[in-house]
Short mmCIF file of C-alpha atoms in Angstrom, two decimals:
data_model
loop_
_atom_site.label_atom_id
_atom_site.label_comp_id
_atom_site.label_asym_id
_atom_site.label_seq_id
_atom_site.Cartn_x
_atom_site.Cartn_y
_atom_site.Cartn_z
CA UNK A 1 -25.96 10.76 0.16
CA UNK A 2 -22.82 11.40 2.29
CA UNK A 3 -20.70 13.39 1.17
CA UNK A 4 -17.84 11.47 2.15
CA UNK A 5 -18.91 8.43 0.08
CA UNK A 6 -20.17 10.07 -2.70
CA UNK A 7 -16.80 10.35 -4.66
CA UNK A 8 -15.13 7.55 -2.96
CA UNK A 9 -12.61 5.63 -5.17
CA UNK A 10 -12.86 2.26 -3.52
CA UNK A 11 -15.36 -0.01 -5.01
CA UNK A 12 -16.53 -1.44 -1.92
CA UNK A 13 -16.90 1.81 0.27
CA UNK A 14 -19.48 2.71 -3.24
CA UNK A 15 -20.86 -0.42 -3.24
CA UNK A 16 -21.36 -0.82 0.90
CA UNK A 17 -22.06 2.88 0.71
CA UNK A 18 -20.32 3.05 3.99
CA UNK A 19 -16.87 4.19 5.17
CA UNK A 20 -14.01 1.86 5.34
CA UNK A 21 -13.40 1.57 8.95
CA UNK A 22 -17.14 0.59 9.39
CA UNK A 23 -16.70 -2.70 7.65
CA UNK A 24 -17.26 -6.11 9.34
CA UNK A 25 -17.02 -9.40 8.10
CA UNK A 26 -20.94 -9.68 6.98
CA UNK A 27 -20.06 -6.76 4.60
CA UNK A 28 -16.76 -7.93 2.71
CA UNK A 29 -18.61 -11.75 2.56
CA UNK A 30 -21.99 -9.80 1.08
CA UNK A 31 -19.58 -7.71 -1.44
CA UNK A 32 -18.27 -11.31 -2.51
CA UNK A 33 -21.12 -13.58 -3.01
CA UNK A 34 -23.10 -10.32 -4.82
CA UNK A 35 -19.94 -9.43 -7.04
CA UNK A 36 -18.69 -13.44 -8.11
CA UNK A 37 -15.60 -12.81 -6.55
CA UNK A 38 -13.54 -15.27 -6.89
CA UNK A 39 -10.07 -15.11 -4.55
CA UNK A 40 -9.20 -13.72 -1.37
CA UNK A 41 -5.55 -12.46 -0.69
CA UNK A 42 -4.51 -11.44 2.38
CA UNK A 43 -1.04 -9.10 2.76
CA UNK A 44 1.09 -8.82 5.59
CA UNK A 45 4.78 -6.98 6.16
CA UNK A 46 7.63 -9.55 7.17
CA UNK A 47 10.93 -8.16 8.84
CA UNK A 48 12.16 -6.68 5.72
CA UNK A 49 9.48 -4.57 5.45
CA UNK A 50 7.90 -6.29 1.96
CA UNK A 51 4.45 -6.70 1.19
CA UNK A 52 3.60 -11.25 1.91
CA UNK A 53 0.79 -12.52 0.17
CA UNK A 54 -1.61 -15.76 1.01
CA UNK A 55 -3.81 -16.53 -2.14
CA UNK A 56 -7.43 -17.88 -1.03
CA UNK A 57 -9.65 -19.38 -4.17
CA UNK A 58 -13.55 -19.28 -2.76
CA UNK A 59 -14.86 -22.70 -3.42
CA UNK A 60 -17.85 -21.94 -0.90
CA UNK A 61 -19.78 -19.35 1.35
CA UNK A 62 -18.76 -21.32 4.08
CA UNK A 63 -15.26 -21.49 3.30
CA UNK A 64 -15.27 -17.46 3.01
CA UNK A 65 -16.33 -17.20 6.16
CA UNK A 66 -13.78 -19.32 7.85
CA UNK A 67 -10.74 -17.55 6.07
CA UNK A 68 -12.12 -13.66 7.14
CA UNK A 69 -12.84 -14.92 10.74
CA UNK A 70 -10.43 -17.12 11.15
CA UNK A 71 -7.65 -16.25 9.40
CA UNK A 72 -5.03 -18.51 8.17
CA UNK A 73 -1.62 -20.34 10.12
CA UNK A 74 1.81 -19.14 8.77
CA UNK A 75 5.54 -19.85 9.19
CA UNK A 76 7.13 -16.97 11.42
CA UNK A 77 10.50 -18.36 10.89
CA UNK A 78 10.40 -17.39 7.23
CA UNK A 79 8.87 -13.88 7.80
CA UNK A 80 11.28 -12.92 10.92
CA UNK A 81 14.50 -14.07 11.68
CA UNK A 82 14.28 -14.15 15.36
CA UNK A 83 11.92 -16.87 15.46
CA UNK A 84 12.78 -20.45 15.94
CA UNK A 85 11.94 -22.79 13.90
CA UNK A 86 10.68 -25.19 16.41
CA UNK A 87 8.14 -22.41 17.46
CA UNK A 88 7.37 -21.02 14.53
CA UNK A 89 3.28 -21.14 14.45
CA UNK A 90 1.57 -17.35 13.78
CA UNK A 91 -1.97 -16.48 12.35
CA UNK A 92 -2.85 -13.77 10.40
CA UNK A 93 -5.82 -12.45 11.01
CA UNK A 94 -7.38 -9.51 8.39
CA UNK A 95 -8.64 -6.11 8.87
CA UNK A 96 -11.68 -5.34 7.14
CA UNK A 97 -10.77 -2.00 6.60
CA UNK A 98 -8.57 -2.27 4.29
CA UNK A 99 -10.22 -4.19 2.05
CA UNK A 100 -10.07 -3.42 -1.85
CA UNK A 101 -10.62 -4.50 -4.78
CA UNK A 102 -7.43 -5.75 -6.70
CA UNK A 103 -6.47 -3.97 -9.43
CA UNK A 104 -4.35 -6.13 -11.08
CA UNK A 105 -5.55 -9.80 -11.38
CA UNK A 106 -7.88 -11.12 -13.96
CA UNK A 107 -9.75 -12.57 -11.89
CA UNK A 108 -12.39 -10.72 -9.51
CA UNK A 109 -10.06 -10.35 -6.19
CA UNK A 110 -10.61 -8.88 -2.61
CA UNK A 111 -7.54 -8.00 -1.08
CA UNK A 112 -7.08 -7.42 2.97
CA UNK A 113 -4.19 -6.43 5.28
CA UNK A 114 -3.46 -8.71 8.43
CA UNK A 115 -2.10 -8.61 11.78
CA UNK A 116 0.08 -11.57 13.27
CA UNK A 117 -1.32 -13.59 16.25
CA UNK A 118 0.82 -16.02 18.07
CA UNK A 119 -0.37 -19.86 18.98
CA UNK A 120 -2.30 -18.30 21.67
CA UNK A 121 -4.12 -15.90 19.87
CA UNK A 122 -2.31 -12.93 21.28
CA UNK A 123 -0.97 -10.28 19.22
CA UNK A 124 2.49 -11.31 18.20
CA UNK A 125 4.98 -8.33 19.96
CA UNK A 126 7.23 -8.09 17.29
CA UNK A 127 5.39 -7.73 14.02
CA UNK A 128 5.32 -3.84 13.00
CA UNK A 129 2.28 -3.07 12.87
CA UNK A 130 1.70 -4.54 16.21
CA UNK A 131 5.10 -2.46 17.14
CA UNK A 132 3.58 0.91 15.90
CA UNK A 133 -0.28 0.27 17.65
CA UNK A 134 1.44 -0.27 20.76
CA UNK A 135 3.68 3.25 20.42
CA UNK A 136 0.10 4.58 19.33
CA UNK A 137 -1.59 3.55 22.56
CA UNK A 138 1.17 4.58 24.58
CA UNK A 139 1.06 8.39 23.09
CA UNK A 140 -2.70 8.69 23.43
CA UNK A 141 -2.30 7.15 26.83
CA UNK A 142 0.23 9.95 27.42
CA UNK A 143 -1.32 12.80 25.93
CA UNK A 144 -5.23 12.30 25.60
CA UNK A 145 -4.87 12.79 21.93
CA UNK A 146 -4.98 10.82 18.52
CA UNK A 147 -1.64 10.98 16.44
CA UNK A 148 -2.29 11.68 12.70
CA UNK A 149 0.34 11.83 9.81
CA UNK A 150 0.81 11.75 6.22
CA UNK A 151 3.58 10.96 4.16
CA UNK A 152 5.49 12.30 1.38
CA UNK A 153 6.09 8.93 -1.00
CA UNK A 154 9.12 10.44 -3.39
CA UNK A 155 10.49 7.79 -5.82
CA UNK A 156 12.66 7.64 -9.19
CA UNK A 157 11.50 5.80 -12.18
CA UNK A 158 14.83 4.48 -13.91
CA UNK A 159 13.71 3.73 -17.75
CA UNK A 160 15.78 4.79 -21.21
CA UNK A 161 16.82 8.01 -22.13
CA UNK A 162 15.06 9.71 -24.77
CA UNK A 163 16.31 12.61 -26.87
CA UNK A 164 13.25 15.04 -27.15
CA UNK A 165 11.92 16.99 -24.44
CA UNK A 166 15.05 16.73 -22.16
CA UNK A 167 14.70 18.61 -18.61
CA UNK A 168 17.77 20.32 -17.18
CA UNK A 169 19.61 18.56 -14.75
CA UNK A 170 18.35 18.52 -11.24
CA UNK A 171 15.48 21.11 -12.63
CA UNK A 172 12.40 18.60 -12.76
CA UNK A 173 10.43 20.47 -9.85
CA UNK A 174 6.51 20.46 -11.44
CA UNK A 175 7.81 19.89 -14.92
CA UNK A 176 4.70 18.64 -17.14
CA UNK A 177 4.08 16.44 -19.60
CA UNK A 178 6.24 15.92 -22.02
CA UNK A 179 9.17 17.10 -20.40
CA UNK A 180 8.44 15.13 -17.55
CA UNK A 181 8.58 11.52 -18.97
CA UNK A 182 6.29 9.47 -16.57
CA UNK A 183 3.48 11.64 -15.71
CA UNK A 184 1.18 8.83 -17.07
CA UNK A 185 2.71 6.21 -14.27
CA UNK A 186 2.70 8.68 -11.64
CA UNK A 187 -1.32 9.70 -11.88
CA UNK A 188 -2.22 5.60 -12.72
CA UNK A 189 -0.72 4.84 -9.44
CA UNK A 190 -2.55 7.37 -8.04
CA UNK A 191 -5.60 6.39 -9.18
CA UNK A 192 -5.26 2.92 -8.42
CA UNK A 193 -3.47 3.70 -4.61
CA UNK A 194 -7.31 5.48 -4.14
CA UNK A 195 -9.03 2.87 -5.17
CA UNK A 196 -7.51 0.56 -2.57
CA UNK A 197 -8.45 3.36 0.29
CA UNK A 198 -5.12 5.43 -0.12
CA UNK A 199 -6.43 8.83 0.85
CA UNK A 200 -4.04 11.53 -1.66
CA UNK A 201 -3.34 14.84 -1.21
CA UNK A 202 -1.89 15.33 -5.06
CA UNK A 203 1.43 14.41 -6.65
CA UNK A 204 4.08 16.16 -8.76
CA UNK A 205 7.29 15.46 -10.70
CA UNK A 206 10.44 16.37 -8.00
CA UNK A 207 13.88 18.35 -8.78
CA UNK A 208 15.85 15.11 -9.58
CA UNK A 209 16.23 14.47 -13.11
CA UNK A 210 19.32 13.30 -14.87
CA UNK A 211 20.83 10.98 -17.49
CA UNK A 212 23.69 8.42 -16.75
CA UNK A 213 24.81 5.62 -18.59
CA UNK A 214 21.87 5.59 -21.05
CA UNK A 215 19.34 5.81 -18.27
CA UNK A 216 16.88 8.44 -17.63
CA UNK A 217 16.29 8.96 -13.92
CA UNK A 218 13.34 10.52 -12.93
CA UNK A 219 12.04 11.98 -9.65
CA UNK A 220 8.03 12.19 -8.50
CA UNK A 221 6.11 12.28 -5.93
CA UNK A 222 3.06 11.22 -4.34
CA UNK A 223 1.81 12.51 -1.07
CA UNK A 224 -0.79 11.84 1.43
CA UNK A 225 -3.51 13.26 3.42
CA UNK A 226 -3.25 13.54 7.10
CA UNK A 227 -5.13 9.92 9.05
CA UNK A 228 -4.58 7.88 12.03
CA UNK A 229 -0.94 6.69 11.98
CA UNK A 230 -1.66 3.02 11.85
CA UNK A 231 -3.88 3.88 8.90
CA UNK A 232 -1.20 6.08 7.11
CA UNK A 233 1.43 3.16 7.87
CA UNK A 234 -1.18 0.68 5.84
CA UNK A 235 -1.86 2.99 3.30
CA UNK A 236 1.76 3.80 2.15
CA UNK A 237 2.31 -0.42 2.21
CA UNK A 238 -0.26 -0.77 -0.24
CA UNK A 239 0.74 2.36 -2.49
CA UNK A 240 4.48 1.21 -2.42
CA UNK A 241 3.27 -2.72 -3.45
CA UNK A 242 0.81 -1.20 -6.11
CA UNK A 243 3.32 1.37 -7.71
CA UNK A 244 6.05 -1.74 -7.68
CA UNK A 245 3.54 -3.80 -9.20
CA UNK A 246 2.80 -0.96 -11.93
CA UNK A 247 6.63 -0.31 -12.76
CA UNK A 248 6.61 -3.93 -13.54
CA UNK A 249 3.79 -3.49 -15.91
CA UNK A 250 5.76 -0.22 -17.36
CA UNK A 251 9.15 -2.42 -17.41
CA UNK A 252 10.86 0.47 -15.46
CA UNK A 253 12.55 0.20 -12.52
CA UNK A 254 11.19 2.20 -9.52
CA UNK A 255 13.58 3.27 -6.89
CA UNK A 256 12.71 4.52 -3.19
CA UNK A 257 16.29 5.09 -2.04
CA UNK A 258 17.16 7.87 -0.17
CA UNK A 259 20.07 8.30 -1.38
CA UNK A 260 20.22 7.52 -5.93
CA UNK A 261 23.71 8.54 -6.48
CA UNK A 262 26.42 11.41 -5.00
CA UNK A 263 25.52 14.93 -6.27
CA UNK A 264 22.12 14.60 -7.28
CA UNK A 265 18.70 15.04 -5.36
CA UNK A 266 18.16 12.22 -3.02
CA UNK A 267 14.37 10.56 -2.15
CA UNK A 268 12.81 11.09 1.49
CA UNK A 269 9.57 9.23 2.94
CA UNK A 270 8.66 12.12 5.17
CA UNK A 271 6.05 12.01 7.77
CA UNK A 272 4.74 14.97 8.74
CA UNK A 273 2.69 14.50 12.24
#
């Protein structure tokens, strides 16, 4: 067995028992029918950088076919603000390898990430991912070589203060369980960021930690391996969406600011190359 796939987190790379970036459309329409999946939702980043979602039921194996080949017709106006009304037509069209299995609905769920087409089934200029491939090809162009990078994901979780176990202020670097509060959130989002083909290098608790106002603030971090930049750029989408999606479920708030509040250890997304 490769050794690669062996250990793999995401349910269809076991299942496929081949690497994400090798699946097609015959694969993610095989891991349906032979798992009763039920809906398809496809993701996509509008101009203010927030995970969209389309919702797809399956109500045949011909329809499932249609929606990963052809995609699906959706309002540009709404998603970025430099596009008329009056010409407002883009597709989204998914990539199959980012596929995953949705962690979060009841219901079985493949999830995919999309690029935007325009009416004549060109790649739409201005989306960013479209913005970042073309810097891509331009670099490799340039220099014969393949940019990588990972990312450092550092974050606060805001929830109430508690008396026992208190950290000193701005002295959270590494702290454990209990002193550090939301260890439990921290390695669930890890686990589930895997599962949907986020490739992790580890993640700790940060320096910041403080109490204002009643509030515990609390500062981790999750960071990633180093990939193929348009890769990394979907992969920290999807974590930030999940872990958003998870604070929910916690009822904390989850902060990605650089900047929390004057005197205290700010939050950086740094890319290292």
């Amino acid at each position: 067995m490769d050794a690669k796939i062996a250990m793999n987190p995401n349910r269809l790379v076991q299942y496929l028992q081949k690497p994400a970036s090798e699946f097609t459309r015959a694969d993610i329409v095989r891991y349906c029918e032979e798992n009763e999946i039920e809906f398809i939702n496809f993701h996509y980043c509008g101009w203010d950088g927030k995970l969209k979602t389309l919702n797809f039921v399956i109500h045949s194996a011909e329809h499932l076919e249609n929606i990963l080949s052809a995609g699906e017709r959706v309002d540009g106006s709404s998603l970025f603000p430099f596009i008329e009304a009056g010409k407002s037509d883009l597709y989204v069209l998914p990539k199959y390898r980012t596929a995953f299995v949705n962690p979060f609905t009841e219901a079985p769920t493949v999830d995919l990430l999309c690029c935007f087409f325009n009416g004549d089934g060109e790649p739409f200029e201005s989306s960013p991912e479209y913005i970042l491939h073309k810097a891509h090809a331009a670099f490799k162009e340039t220099t014969g070589l393949q940019m990588e990078t990972m990312g450092e994901l550092e974050y606060y979780v805001i929830a109430e203060a508690e008396d026992l176990y208190q950290v000193p202020d701005q002295k959270g670097y590494h702290e454990s369980a209990p002193f550090n509060k939301f260890t439990d959130f921290r390695t669930e989002a890890m686990r589930l960021i895997a599962q949907a083909g986020g490739r992790i290098k580890y993640g700790h608790s940060e320096v910041g930690n403080f109490i204002q106002d009643g509030k515990n603030y609390e500062q981790n971090e999750i960071e990633f391996t180093p990939v193929d930049i348009e890769d990394a750029a979907d992969q920290l989408v999807i974590a930030k969406w999940i872990m958003f999606q998870l604070a929910y479920q916690y009822g904390v708030e989850l902060n990605f600011d650089p900047k929390i509040t004057d005197g205290k250890a700010g939050s950086g997304l740094h890319v290292h190359c």
